[in-house]
Amino acid sequence: MKRTVKEYYENPESKYGYEIFLKGAQHFGYYPNIKDKISEYEAQDLLHDLLIEKLELEDGDTLLDAGCGRGVVSCYIAQRLPVKIIGIDIVPYMIEKARSRSKKLDLQDKISYIEGSFQGLPVESKSIDKVYTVETLSHA
């Protein structure tokens, strides 16, 4: 039986596995120097920093986090930069976790989360300045 992406992420092994082993992140990290001994968590932060650098963000930009998952990346960016972020994900459980994370970090004024597909965005045309995705396009 072919499982959908939504079914995969809603299954208990995925829900709790990502929480326990990757602190809620659903991606791996960036190891700029393979000889350096850094943790998975440090590598994840390096990946987030590299993403910020490559997006060339400006104050006030509105970003779309396509496939936001639990909001790990969007919260990381929102804590560091004066931007607005819209996160979208097809899995209701992920949206709940992302909202909970942003509330815990007091970022609700900077981030909003939408349940839905980034393949049919429910946002106004030209309302997004930059788009990013971390390990999501492979599911599209």
mmCIF file of C-alpha atoms in Angstrom:
data_model
loop_
_atom_site.group_PDB
_atom_site.id
_atom_site.type_symbol
_atom_site.label_atom_id
_atom_site.label_comp_id
_atom_site.label_asym_id
_atom_site.label_seq_id
_atom_site.Cartn_x
_atom_site.Cartn_y
_atom_site.Cartn_z
ATOM 1 C CA MET A 1 0.000 0.000 0.000
ATOM 2 C CA LYS A 2 1.320 3.394 -0.956
ATOM 3 C CA ARG A 3 1.305 5.823 1.976
ATOM 4 C CA THR A 4 0.776 9.520 1.475
ATOM 5 C CA VAL A 5 3.089 12.156 2.904
ATOM 6 C CA LYS A 6 0.343 13.174 5.309
ATOM 7 C CA GLU A 7 -0.072 9.569 6.535
ATOM 8 C CA TYR A 8 3.682 9.240 7.052
ATOM 9 C CA TYR A 9 3.931 12.329 9.249
ATOM 10 C CA GLU A 10 0.740 11.538 11.178
ATOM 11 C CA ASN A 11 1.944 8.060 12.109
ATOM 12 C CA PRO A 12 3.136 7.645 15.740
ATOM 13 C CA GLU A 13 6.672 6.571 14.780
ATOM 14 C CA SER A 14 7.181 9.815 12.843
ATOM 15 C CA LYS A 15 5.452 12.018 15.405
ATOM 16 C CA TYR A 16 7.520 10.828 18.336
ATOM 17 C CA GLY A 17 10.689 9.866 16.524
ATOM 18 C CA TYR A 18 11.298 13.383 15.257
ATOM 19 C CA GLU A 19 10.478 14.812 18.678
ATOM 20 C CA ILE A 20 12.846 12.526 20.555
ATOM 21 C CA PHE A 21 15.804 12.310 18.174
ATOM 22 C CA LEU A 22 15.794 15.660 16.349
ATOM 23 C CA LYS A 23 14.208 18.048 18.885
ATOM 24 C CA GLY A 24 11.203 18.459 16.606
ATOM 25 C CA ALA A 25 13.202 19.267 13.482
ATOM 26 C CA GLN A 26 12.422 17.143 10.469
ATOM 27 C CA HIS A 27 15.648 17.703 8.658
ATOM 28 C CA PHE A 28 19.292 17.085 9.144
ATOM 29 C CA GLY A 29 22.107 19.588 9.322
ATOM 30 C CA TYR A 30 24.942 21.313 7.554
ATOM 31 C CA TYR A 31 28.482 20.170 8.238
ATOM 32 C CA PRO A 32 30.774 22.724 6.581
ATOM 33 C CA ASN A 33 33.899 20.862 7.654
ATOM 34 C CA ILE A 34 33.492 17.118 7.953
ATOM 35 C CA LYS A 35 36.493 17.003 10.314
ATOM 36 C CA ASP A 36 34.745 19.172 12.911
ATOM 37 C CA LYS A 37 33.015 17.250 15.648
ATOM 38 C CA ILE A 38 29.662 18.996 15.991
ATOM 39 C CA SER A 39 26.328 17.694 17.200
ATOM 40 C CA GLU A 40 23.276 17.179 15.012
ATOM 41 C CA TYR A 41 21.671 20.158 16.765
ATOM 42 C CA GLU A 42 24.640 22.421 16.018
ATOM 43 C CA ALA A 43 24.550 21.254 12.394
ATOM 44 C CA GLN A 44 20.834 22.083 12.216
ATOM 45 C CA ASP A 45 21.522 25.612 13.460
ATOM 46 C CA LEU A 46 24.298 25.963 10.877
ATOM 47 C CA LEU A 47 21.816 24.911 8.198
ATOM 48 C CA HIS A 48 19.319 27.517 9.434
ATOM 49 C CA ASP A 49 22.041 30.201 9.417
ATOM 50 C CA LEU A 50 23.034 29.245 5.876
ATOM 51 C CA LEU A 51 19.400 29.479 4.796
ATOM 52 C CA ILE A 52 19.138 32.981 6.297
ATOM 53 C CA GLU A 53 22.311 34.009 4.476
ATOM 54 C CA LYS A 54 21.170 32.636 1.099
ATOM 55 C CA LEU A 55 17.700 34.237 1.348
ATOM 56 C CA GLU A 56 19.318 37.701 1.570
ATOM 57 C CA LEU A 57 16.500 38.889 3.818
ATOM 58 C CA GLU A 58 15.573 42.506 4.367
ATOM 59 C CA ASP A 59 13.775 43.994 7.347
ATOM 60 C CA GLY A 60 10.031 43.623 6.922
ATOM 61 C CA ASP A 61 10.183 40.825 4.330
ATOM 62 C CA THR A 62 7.317 38.346 4.335
ATOM 63 C CA LEU A 63 8.519 34.761 3.963
ATOM 64 C CA LEU A 64 6.685 31.600 3.102
ATOM 65 C CA ASP A 65 7.875 28.454 4.864
ATOM 66 C CA ALA A 66 6.574 25.827 2.439
ATOM 67 C CA GLY A 67 6.184 22.624 4.416
ATOM 68 C CA CYS A 68 6.805 24.261 7.795
ATOM 69 C CA GLY A 69 6.431 21.091 9.850
ATOM 70 C CA ARG A 70 6.673 21.855 13.553
ATOM 71 C CA GLY A 71 7.869 25.415 12.959
ATOM 72 C CA VAL A 72 11.487 24.818 13.905
ATOM 73 C CA VAL A 73 12.994 26.819 11.031
ATOM 74 C CA SER A 74 10.387 29.603 10.987
ATOM 75 C CA CYS A 75 10.769 30.187 14.733
ATOM 76 C CA TYR A 76 14.565 30.159 14.420
ATOM 77 C CA ILE A 77 14.416 32.858 11.726
ATOM 78 C CA ALA A 78 11.748 34.923 13.494
ATOM 79 C CA GLN A 79 13.812 35.010 16.689
ATOM 80 C CA ARG A 80 16.742 36.516 14.805
ATOM 81 C CA LEU A 81 15.280 38.848 12.189
ATOM 82 C CA PRO A 82 12.521 41.475 11.851
ATOM 83 C CA VAL A 83 10.482 39.543 9.274
ATOM 84 C CA LYS A 84 6.995 38.075 8.994
ATOM 85 C CA ILE A 85 6.583 34.392 8.204
ATOM 86 C CA ILE A 86 3.669 32.350 6.934
ATOM 87 C CA GLY A 87 4.131 28.633 7.499
ATOM 88 C CA ILE A 88 2.033 26.115 5.616
ATOM 89 C CA ASP A 89 1.822 22.359 6.047
ATOM 90 C CA ILE A 90 -0.655 19.641 5.051
ATOM 91 C CA VAL A 91 -0.470 17.833 8.393
ATOM 92 C CA PRO A 92 -2.777 19.217 11.116
ATOM 93 C CA TYR A 93 -0.592 17.772 13.890
ATOM 94 C CA MET A 94 2.415 19.694 12.549
ATOM 95 C CA ILE A 95 0.492 22.964 12.429
ATOM 96 C CA GLU A 96 -0.592 22.444 16.061
ATOM 97 C CA LYS A 97 3.030 21.863 17.079
ATOM 98 C CA ALA A 98 4.231 24.895 15.100
ATOM 99 C CA ARG A 99 1.621 27.163 16.700
ATOM 100 C CA SER A 100 2.519 25.834 20.139
ATOM 101 C CA ARG A 101 6.230 26.467 19.499
ATOM 102 C CA SER A 102 5.641 30.041 18.280
ATOM 103 C CA LYS A 103 3.403 30.770 21.263
ATOM 104 C CA LYS A 104 5.959 29.377 23.709
ATOM 105 C CA LEU A 105 8.596 31.633 22.121
ATOM 106 C CA ASP A 106 6.198 34.627 21.985
ATOM 107 C CA LEU A 107 6.439 34.891 18.189
ATOM 108 C CA GLN A 108 2.709 34.886 17.300
ATOM 109 C CA ASP A 109 2.940 38.473 16.029
ATOM 110 C CA LYS A 110 5.663 37.448 13.547
ATOM 111 C CA ILE A 111 4.485 34.007 12.397
ATOM 112 C CA SER A 112 1.163 32.593 11.252
ATOM 113 C CA TYR A 113 0.559 28.966 10.351
ATOM 114 C CA ILE A 114 -1.911 27.622 7.797
ATOM 115 C CA GLU A 115 -3.034 24.051 7.272
ATOM 116 C CA GLY A 116 -2.917 23.389 3.546
ATOM 117 C CA SER A 117 -0.730 22.663 0.556
ATOM 118 C CA PHE A 118 1.907 25.012 -0.779
ATOM 119 C CA GLN A 119 0.877 23.792 -4.230
ATOM 120 C CA GLY A 120 -2.324 25.845 -3.939
ATOM 121 C CA LEU A 121 -1.507 28.729 -1.637
ATOM 122 C CA PRO A 122 -4.376 30.499 0.124
ATOM 123 C CA VAL A 123 -2.543 33.857 0.157
ATOM 124 C CA GLU A 124 -2.860 37.051 -1.864
ATOM 125 C CA SER A 125 -0.834 37.374 -5.030
ATOM 126 C CA LYS A 126 2.455 39.250 -4.523
ATOM 127 C CA SER A 127 2.145 39.139 -0.717
ATOM 128 C CA ILE A 128 5.248 36.959 -0.293
ATOM 129 C CA ASP A 129 8.778 38.336 -0.720
ATOM 130 C CA LYS A 130 10.763 35.117 -0.320
ATOM 131 C CA VAL A 131 9.992 31.397 -0.185
ATOM 132 C CA TYR A 132 11.992 28.628 1.387
ATOM 133 C CA THR A 133 11.579 24.955 2.038
ATOM 134 C CA VAL A 134 13.795 22.555 3.933
ATOM 135 C CA GLU A 135 13.567 18.948 2.759
ATOM 136 C CA THR A 136 9.988 19.349 1.538
ATOM 137 C CA LEU A 137 10.168 19.581 -2.257
ATOM 138 C CA SER A 138 10.946 15.875 -2.445
ATOM 139 C CA HIS A 139 7.373 15.238 -1.291
ATOM 140 C CA ALA A 140 5.733 17.518 -3.851
#
